[in-house]
Short mmCIF file of C-alpha atoms in Angstrom, two decimals:
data_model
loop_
_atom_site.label_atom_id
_atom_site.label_comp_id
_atom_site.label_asym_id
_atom_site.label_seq_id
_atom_site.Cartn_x
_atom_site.Cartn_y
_atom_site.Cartn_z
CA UNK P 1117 -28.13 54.62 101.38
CA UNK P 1118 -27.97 51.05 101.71
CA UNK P 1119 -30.80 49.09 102.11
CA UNK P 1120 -31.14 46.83 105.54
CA UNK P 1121 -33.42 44.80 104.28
CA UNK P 1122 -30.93 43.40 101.60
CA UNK P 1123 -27.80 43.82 104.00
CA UNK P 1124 -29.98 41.20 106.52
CA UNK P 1125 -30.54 38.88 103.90
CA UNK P 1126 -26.90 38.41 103.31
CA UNK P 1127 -25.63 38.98 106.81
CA UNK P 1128 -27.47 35.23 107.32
CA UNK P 1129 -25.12 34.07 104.65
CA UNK P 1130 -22.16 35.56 106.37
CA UNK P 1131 -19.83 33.80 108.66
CA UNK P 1132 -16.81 35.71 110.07
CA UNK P 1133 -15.57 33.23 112.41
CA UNK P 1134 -14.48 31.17 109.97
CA UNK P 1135 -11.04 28.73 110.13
CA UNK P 1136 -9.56 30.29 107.17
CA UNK P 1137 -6.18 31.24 106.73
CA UNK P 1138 -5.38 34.24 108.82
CA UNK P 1139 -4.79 36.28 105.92
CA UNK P 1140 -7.52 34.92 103.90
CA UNK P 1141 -9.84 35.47 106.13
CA UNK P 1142 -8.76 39.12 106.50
CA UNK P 1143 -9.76 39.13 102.50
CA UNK P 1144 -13.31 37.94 103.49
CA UNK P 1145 -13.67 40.47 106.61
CA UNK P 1146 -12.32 43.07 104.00
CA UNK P 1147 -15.12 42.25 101.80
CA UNK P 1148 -18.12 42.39 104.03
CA UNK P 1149 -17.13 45.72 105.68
CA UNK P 1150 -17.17 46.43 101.97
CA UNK P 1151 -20.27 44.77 100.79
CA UNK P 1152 -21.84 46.36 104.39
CA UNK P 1153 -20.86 49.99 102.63
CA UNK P 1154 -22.06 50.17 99.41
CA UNK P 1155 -24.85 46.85 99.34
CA UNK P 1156 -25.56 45.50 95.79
CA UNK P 1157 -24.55 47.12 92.40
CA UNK P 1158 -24.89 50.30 91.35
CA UNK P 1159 -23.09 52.02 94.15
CA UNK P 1160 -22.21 55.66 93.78
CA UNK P 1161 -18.43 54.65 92.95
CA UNK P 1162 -19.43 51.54 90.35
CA UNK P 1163 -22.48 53.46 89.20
CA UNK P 1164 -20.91 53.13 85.23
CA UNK P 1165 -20.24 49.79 85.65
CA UNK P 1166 -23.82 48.99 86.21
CA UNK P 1167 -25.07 51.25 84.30
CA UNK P 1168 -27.62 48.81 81.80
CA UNK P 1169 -28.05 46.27 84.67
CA UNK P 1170 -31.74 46.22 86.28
CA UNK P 1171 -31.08 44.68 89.59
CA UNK P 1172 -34.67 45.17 90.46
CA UNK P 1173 -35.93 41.47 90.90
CA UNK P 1174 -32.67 40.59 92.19
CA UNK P 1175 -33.50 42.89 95.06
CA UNK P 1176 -36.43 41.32 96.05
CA UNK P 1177 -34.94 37.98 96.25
CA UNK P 1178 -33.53 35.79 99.11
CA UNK P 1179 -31.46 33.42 98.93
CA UNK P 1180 -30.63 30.49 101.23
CA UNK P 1181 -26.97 28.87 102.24
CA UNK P 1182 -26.14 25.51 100.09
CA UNK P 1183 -24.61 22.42 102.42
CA UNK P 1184 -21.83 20.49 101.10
CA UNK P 1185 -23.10 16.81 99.95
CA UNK P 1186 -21.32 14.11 98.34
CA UNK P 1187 -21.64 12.80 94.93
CA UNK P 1188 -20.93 9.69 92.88
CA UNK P 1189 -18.90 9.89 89.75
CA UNK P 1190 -22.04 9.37 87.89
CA UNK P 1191 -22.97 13.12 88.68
CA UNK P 1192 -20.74 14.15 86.30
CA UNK P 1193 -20.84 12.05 83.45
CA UNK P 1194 -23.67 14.34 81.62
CA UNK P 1195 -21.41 17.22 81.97
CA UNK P 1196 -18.40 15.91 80.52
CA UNK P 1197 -19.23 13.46 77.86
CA UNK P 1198 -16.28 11.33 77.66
CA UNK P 1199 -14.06 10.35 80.69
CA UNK P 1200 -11.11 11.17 81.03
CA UNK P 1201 -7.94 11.75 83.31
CA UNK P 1202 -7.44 15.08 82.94
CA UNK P 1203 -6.98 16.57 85.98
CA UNK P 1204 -10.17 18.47 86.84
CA UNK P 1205 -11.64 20.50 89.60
CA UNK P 1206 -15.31 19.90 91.03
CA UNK P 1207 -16.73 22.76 92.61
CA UNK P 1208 -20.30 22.36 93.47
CA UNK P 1209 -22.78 24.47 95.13
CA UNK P 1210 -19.59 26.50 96.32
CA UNK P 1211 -17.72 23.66 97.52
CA UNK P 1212 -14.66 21.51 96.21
CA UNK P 1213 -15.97 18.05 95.97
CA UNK P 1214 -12.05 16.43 96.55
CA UNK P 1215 -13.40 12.66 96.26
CA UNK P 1216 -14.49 13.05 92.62
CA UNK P 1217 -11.37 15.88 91.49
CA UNK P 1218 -8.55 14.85 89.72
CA UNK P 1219 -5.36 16.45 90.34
CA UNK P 1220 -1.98 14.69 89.63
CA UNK P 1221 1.33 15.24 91.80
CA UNK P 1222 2.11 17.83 89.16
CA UNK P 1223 -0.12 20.65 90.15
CA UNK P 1224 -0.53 21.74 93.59
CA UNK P 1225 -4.05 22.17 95.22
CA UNK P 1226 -4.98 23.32 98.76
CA UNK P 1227 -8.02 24.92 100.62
CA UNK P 1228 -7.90 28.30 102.53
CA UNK P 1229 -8.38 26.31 105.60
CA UNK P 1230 -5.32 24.31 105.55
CA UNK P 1231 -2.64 25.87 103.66
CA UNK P 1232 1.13 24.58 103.65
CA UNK P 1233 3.17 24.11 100.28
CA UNK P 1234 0.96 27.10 99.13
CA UNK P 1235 0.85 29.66 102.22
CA UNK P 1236 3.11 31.86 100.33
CA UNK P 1237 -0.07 33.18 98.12
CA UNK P 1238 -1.98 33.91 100.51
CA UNK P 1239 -0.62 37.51 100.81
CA UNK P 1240 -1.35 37.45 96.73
CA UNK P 1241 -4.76 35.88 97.49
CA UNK P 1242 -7.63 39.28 96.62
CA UNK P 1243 -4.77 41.30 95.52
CA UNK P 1244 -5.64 40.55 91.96
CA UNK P 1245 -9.75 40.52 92.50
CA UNK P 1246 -9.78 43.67 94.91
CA UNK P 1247 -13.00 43.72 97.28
CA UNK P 1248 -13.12 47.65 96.64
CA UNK P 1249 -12.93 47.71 93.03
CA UNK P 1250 -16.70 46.08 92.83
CA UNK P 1251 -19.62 45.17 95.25
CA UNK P 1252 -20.15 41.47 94.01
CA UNK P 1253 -16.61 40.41 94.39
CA UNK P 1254 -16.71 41.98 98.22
CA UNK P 1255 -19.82 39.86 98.33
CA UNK P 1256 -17.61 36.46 96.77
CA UNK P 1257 -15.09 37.19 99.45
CA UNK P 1258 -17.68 37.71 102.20
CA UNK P 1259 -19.56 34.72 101.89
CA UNK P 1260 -16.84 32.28 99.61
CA UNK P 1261 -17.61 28.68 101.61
CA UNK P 1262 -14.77 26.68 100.40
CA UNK P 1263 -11.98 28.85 98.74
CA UNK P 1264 -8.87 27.24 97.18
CA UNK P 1265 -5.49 27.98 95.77
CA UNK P 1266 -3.86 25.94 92.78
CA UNK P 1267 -0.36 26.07 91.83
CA UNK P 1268 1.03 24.89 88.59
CA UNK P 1269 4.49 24.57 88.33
CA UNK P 1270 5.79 22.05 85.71
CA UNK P 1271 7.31 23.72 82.70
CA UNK P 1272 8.30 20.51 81.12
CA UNK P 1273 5.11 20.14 79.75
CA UNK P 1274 1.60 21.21 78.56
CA UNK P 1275 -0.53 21.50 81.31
CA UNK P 1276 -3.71 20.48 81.79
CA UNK P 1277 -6.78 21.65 83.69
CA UNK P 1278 -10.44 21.75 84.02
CA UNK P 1279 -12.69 24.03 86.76
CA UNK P 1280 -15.97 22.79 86.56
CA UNK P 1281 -18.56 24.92 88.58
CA UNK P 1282 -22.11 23.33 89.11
CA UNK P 1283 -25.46 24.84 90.63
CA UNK P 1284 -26.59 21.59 91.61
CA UNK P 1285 -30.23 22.65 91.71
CA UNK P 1286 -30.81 20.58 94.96
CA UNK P 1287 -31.22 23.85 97.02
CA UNK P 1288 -34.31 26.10 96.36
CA UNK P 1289 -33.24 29.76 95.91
CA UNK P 1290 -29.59 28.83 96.52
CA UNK P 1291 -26.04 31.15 96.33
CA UNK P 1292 -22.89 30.27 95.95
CA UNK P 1293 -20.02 31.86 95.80
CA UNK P 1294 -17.01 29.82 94.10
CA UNK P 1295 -13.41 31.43 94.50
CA UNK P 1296 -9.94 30.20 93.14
CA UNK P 1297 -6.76 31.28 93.15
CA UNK P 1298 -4.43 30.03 90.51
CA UNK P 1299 -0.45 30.32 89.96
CA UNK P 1300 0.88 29.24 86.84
CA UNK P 1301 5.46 29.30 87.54
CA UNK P 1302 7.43 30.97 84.94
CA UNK P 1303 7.79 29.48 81.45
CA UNK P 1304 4.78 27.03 82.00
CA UNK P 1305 2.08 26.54 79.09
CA UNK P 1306 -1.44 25.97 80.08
CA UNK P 1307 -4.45 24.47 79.23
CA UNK P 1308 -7.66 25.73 81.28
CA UNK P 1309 -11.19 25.29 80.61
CA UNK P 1310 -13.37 26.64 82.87
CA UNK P 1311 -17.07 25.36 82.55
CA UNK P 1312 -20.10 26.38 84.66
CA UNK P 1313 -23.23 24.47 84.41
CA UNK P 1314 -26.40 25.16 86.12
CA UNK P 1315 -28.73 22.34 87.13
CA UNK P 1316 -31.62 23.43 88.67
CA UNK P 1317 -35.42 23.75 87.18
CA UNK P 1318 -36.24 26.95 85.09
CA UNK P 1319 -38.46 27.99 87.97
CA UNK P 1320 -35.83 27.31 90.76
CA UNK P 1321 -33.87 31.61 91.66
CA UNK P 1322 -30.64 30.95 92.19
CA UNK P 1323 -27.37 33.01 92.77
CA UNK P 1324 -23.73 32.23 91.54
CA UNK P 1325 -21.31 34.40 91.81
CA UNK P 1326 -17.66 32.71 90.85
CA UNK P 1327 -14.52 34.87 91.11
CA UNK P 1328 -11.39 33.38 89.58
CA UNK P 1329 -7.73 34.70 90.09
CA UNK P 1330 -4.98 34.05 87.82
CA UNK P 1331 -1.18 35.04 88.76
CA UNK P 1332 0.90 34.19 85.07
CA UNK P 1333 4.80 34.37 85.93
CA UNK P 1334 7.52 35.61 83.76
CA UNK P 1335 7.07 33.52 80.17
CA UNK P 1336 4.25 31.63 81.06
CA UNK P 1337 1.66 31.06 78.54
CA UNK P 1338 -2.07 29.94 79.19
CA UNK P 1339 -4.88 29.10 76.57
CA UNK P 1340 -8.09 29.66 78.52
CA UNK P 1341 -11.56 27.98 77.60
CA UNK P 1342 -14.60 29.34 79.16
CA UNK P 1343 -18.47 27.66 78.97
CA UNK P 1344 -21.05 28.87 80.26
CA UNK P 1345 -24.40 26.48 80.26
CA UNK P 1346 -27.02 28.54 81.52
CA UNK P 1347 -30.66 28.71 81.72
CA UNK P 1348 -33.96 30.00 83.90
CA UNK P 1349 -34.16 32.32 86.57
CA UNK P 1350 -30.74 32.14 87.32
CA UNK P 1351 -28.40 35.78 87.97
CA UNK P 1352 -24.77 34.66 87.49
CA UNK P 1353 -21.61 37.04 88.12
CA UNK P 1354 -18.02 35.98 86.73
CA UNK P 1355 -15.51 37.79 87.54
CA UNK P 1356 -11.91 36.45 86.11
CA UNK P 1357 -8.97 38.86 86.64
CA UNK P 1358 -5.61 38.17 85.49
CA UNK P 1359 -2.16 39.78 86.47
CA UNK P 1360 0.58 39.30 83.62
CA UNK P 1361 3.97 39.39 84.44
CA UNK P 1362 6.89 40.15 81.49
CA UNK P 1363 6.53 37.99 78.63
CA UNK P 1364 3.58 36.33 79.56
CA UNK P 1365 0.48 34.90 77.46
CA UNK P 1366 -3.12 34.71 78.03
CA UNK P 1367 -5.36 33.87 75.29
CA UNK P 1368 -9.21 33.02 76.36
CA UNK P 1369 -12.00 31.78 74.34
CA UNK P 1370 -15.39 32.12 75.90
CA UNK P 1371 -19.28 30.39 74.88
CA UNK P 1372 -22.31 31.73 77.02
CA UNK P 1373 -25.68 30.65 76.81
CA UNK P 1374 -27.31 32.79 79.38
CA UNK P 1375 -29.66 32.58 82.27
CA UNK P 1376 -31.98 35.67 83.10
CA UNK P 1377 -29.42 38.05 84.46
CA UNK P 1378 -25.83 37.32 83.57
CA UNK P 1379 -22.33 39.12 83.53
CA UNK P 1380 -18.89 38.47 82.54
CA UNK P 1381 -16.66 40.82 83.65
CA UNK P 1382 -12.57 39.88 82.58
CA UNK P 1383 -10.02 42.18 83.47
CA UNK P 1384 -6.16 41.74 82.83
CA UNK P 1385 -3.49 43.83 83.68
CA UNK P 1386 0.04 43.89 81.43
CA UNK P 1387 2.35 44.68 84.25
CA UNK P 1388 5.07 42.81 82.59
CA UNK P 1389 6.95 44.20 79.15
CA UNK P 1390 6.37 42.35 76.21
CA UNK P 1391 2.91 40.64 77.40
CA UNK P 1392 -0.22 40.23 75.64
CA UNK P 1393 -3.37 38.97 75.71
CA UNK P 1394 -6.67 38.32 74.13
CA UNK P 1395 -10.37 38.35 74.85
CA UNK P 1396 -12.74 36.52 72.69
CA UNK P 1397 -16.13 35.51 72.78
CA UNK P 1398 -19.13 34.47 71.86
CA UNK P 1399 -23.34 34.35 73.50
CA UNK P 1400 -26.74 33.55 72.90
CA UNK P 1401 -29.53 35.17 74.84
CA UNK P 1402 -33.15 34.67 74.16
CA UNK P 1403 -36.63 35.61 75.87
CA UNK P 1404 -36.44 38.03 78.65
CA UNK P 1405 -32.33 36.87 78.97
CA UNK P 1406 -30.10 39.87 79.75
CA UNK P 1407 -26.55 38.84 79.05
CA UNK P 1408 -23.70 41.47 79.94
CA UNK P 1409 -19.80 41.90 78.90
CA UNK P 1410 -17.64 43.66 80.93
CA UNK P 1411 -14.10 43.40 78.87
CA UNK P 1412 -11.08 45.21 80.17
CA UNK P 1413 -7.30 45.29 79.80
CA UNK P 1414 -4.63 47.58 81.11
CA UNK P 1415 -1.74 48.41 79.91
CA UNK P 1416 0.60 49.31 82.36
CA UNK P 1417 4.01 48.99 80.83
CA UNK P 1418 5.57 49.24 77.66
CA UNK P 1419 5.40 46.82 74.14
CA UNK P 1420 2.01 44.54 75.15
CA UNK P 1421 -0.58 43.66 73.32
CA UNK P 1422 -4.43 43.15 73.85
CA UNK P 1423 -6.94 42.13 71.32
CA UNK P 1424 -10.78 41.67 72.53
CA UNK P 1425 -13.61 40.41 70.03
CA UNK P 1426 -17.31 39.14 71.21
CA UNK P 1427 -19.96 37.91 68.54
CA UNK P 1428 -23.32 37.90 70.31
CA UNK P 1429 -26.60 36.17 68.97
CA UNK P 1430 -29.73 37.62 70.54
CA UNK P 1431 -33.44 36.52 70.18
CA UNK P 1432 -36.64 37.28 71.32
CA UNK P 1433 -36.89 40.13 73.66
CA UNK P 1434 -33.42 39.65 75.19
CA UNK P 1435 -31.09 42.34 75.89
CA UNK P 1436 -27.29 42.01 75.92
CA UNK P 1437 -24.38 44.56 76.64
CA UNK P 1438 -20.12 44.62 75.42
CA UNK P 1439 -18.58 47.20 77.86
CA UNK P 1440 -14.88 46.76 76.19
CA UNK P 1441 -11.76 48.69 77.87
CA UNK P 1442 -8.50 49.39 77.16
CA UNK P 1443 -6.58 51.57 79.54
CA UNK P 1444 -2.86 52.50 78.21
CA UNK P 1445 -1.21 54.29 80.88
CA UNK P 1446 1.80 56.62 80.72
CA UNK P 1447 4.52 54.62 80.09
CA UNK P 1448 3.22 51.83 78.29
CA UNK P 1449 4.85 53.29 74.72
CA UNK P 1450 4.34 50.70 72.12
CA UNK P 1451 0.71 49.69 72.89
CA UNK P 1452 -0.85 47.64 70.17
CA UNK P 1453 -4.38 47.41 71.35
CA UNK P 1454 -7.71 45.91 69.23
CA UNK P 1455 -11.49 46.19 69.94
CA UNK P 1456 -14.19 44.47 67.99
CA UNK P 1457 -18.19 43.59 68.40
CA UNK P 1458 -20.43 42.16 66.31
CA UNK P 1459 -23.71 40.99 66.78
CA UNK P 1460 -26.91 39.32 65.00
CA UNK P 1461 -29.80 40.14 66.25
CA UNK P 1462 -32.55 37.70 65.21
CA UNK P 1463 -35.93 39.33 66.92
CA UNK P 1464 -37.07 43.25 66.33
CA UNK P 1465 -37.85 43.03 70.28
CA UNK P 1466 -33.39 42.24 70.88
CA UNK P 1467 -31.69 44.88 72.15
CA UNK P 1468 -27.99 45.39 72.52
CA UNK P 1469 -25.60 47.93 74.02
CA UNK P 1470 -22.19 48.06 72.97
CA UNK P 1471 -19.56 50.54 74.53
CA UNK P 1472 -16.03 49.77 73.14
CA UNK P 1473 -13.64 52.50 74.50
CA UNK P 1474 -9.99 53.38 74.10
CA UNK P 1475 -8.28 55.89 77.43
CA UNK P 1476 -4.72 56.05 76.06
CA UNK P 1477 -2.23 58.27 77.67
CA UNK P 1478 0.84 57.53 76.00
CA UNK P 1479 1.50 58.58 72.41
CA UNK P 1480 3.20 55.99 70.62
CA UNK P 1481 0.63 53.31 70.30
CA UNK P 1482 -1.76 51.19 68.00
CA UNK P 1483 -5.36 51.16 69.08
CA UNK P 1484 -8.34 50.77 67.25
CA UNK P 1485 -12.18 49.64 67.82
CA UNK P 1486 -15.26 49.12 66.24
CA UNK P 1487 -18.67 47.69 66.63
CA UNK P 1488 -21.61 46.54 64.79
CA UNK P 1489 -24.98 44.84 64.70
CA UNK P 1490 -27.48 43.82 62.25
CA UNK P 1491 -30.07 41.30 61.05
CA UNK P 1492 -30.22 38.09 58.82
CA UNK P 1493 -28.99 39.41 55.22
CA UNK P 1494 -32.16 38.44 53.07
CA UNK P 1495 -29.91 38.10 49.94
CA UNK P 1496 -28.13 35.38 51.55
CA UNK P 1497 -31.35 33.58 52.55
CA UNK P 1498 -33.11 33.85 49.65
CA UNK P 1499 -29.69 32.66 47.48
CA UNK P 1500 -29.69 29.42 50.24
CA UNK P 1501 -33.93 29.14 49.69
CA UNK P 1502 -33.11 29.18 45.77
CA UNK P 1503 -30.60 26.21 46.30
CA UNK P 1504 -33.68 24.14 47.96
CA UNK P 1505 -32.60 24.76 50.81
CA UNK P 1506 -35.78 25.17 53.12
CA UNK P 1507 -35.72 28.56 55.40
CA UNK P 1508 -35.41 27.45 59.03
CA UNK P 1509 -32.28 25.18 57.78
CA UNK P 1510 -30.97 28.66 55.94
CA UNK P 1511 -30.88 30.34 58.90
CA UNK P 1512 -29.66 27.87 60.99
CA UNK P 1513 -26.95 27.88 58.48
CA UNK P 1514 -26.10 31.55 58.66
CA UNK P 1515 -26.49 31.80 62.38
CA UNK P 1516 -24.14 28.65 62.46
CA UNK P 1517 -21.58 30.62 60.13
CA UNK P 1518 -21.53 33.58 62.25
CA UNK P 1519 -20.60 31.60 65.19
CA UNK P 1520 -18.30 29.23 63.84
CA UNK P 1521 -15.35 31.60 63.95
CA UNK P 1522 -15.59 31.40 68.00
CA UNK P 1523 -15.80 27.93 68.38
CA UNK P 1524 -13.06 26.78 66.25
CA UNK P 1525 -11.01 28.98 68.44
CA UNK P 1526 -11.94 26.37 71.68
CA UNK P 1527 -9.42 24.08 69.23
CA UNK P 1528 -9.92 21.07 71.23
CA UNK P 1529 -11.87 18.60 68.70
CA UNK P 1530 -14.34 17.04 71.86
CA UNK P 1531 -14.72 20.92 72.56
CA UNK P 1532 -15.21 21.94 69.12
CA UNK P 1533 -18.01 19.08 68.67
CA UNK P 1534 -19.73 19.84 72.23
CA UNK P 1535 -20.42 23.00 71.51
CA UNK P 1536 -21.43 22.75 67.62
CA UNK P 1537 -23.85 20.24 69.26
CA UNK P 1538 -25.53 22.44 71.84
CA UNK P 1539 -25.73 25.27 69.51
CA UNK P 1540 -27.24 23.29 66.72
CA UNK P 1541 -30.16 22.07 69.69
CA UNK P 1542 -30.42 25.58 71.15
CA UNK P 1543 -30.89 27.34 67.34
CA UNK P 1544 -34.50 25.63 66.63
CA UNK P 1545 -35.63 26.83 69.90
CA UNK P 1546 -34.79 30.42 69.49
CA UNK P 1547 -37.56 33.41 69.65
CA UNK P 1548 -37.02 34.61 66.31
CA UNK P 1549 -39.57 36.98 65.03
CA UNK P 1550 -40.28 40.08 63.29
CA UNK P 1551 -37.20 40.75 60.94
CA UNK P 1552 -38.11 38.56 57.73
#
C-alpha cells in the first residue's frame, strides 16, 4: 500500500496544469498516475531493483520546490576551470539557465514549453525512459520543471557538448528533477560530458533526480563522459537510457564521488544490427556513503556488442552495489557481451554487493562475467615502504594505480588532470582503517 503521507509530500511538488507540450505533458500526467500507484522504490514490480537500497531516511524527508534565479558567469567558473566555448548546457536547481548556456547554430535546443524545429520528438520524448519501467523516473516526469530537447545534427564534424547539472544549495531541503532529451542524426560523432555538481552544505537534504534520454541514429557514434561531484546528505538518482539504432556507437566513461544515497542506473538497448556499446566506470564512497550501480544492456538484434567494467574504491563504513545486465534476446545471434567488477575496499567496516548476470536466449553468442574485491596487497606496500617510500604516500600510490585505468579513459587532457586532482585531495581524507 502506498503511503499518503509520502504521496502528499510530493503532490505539493506536482503541477499538472502545466504549458508543456501537449504530448509532453501527457509524459508527466503518465508519470504521476504512476508515481500515485506504486509511491517510492521498492514497489512490488521493481522490488529486485531495489533490493540493497534502504530508503528509510529518505522516507521521512520533505522536500521543498526550487525557484528559478539568475546567475552571473562567475557561478560557474569553479566548476569548469578553464573557459571555454564549448557549447554547454546549464541546468540548475532543475532549470536551464539560457543566459549563461552556450549552444552554437549547429545544435538545436528547445524547451518542452515552446517546441518548433524539434516538435517531431516529442512523440519519442519518455519512450526511451518509460514512467512504468521505474518509480523515480515516473517521479522525474511528474515533477520535471524545465524539460528540454537537443538535437545534434552536423555530421561534418566532431561534436561538442557539455550538460552541467548543479544543486545550487540555495534552497534548504530542495528537489529537482532535471530531464533531457537528446538526438544525435545519423553518421554524427559526439562528444558529451555530463557533469553534476552539488553545492549545498553537508548538513543541507537535498533531492536530485536527473533523467537523460539519448536517441543515436543509424552510424552515429558518441563518446560519453560522466562526473559526478557529490557530497553530504544528498540522495541522487541518474537514470541515462540510450536507444541504438544499426551501426551505432556509444562508449561512456563515468567518475562518482558519492553523496549519502546514490544510484546510477544506465540502460541501452541494441535495436540496430551491428551496434555496440560500453559501460565503464569508476567511484569512491566513504563514511556512511551508499553508492549503487545499476548497469544494463539489451540485446535485441543480431551482431552487437556490449562491454561493462566498474572499479569501485570504498572506505570507512560505506556500502556500494554493481547490479550489471545483459539481456540477449532471441534473435540477437552473434552477441559478444563482457561483464567485469573490481573493487578495493580500504576499511574492514566497507561493504559491497556485486550482481553481474548474463539472461541469454539465443545460442550463438560470446558472453562472459566476473567480479572481484579485495584489500591493499601488503607485499606491494611493504616493497613501496622498502623503497623509502613512507606508507600513506604507498597507498595513495596503489589506490591511484587502481584508478588510473578509468580516468585515462575520460581522454580529454583538462579532464584527465581534473579528475587526477580531485582524487589525489579526496585520497588523504579517506576512512581507512582496520585492514593493515
Amino acid at each position: 500500500m502506498v503511503s499518503n503521507i509520502i504521496l502528499n509530500r510530493f503532490k505539493n511538488l506536482y503541477e499538472p496544469n502545466s504549458k508543456f507540450d501537449k504530448k509532453i505533458k501527457e509524459i508527466k500526467i503518465d508519470g504521476w498516475k504512476n508515481f500515485n500507484n506504486h509511491g517510492l522504490p521498492p514497489s512490488s514490480h521493481t522490488s529486485e531493483l531495489w533490493k540493497y537500497t534502504n530508503f528509510s531516511k529518505l522516507y521521512n524527508s520533505e522536500f521543498s520546490k526550487t525557484s528559478k534565479r539568475d546567475y552571473g558567469r562567475e557561478f560557474y567558473s569553479s566548476l569548469l576551470g578553464k573557459q571555454t566555448d564549448t557549447n554547454t548546457i546549464f541546468i540548475v536547481d532543475g532549470f536551464y539557465d539560457e543566459k549563461n548556456s552556450i549552444i552554437s547554430n549547429e545544435i538545436i535546443l528547445e524547451n518542452a514549453v515552446n517546441l518548433k524545429n524539434l516538435k517531431y520528438l516529442n512523440n519519442q520524448f519518455g519512450s526511451i525512459a518509460i514512467n512504468s519501467e521505474n518509480e523515480m523516473i515516473a517521479l522525474n516526469s511528474s515533477l520535471m520543471q524545465d524539460p528540454i530537447l537537443v538535437s545534434v545534427r552536423n555530421s561534418n564534424k566532431v561534436n561538442n557538448l557539455q550538460i552541467i547539472i548543479v544543486n545550487s544549495g540555495e534552497n534548504f531541503h530542495s528537489s529537482s528533477f532535471p530531464r533531457l532529451f537528446v538526438e544525435f542524426a545519423p553518421k554524427t560523432k559526439s562528444n558529451i560530458v555530463e557533469m553534476f555538481v552539488n553545492l549545498a552544505d553537508n548538513s543541507n537534504e537535498n533531492l536530485t533526480v536527473p533523467v537523460i534520454e539519448y536517441l543515436l541514429g543509424k552510424k552515429s557514434e558518441v563518446s560519453h563522459k560522466r562526473i559526478q561531484i557529490d557530497h553530504g546528505n544528498s540522495y541522487y538518482f541518474q537514470f541515462d537510457r540510450i536507444l541504438q539504432n544499426e551501426e551505432s556507437r556509444f562508449k561512456s566513461t563515468s567518475f562518482s564521488f558519492s553523496g549519502l544515497l546514490s544510484r546510477y542506473d544506465i540502460h541501452s538497448d541494441l535495436n540496430g544490427i551491428n551496434s555496440d556499446c560500453s559501460f565503464h566506470g569508476l567511484y569512491v564512497t566513504d563514511k556512511n556513503q551508499h553508492q549503487e550501480n545499476e548497469i544494463s544492456t539489451t540485446h535485441s538484434v543480431e551482431r552487437c556488442s556490449s562491454d561493462q567494467m566498474f572499479k569501485g574504491i570504498l572506505a570507512g563504513k560505506s556500502r556500494a552495489i554493481f547490479s550489471g545486465k545483459v539481456l540477449v534476446k532471441k534473435n540477437a545471434q552473434k552477441t559478444r557481451a563482457f561483464q567485469k567488477d573490481l573493487n578495493f575496499l580500504l576499511s574492514k567496516s566497507a561493504e559491497v554487493d556485486t550482481k553481474p548476470s548474463l539472461e541469454i536466449y539465443a545460442d550463438d553468442v560470446v558472453c562472459s562475467h566476473g567480479a572481484t574485491a579485495g584489500n591493499i596487497d601488503k607485499n606491494m606496500l611493504f616493497y613501496l615502504e622498502s623503497r623509502g617510500i613512507n606508507k600513506d604516500q604507498a597507498t595513495s600510490m596503489l589506490i591511484r594505480g587502481f584508478a588510473q585505468e578509468i580516468i585515462e579513459e575520460f581522454q580529454d587532457e583538462l579532464l584527465i588532470e581534473y579528475l587526477e586532482k580531485l582524487l589525489d585531495e579526496k585520497i588523504p581524507t579517506l576512512d581507512v582503517e582496520g585492514i593493515m
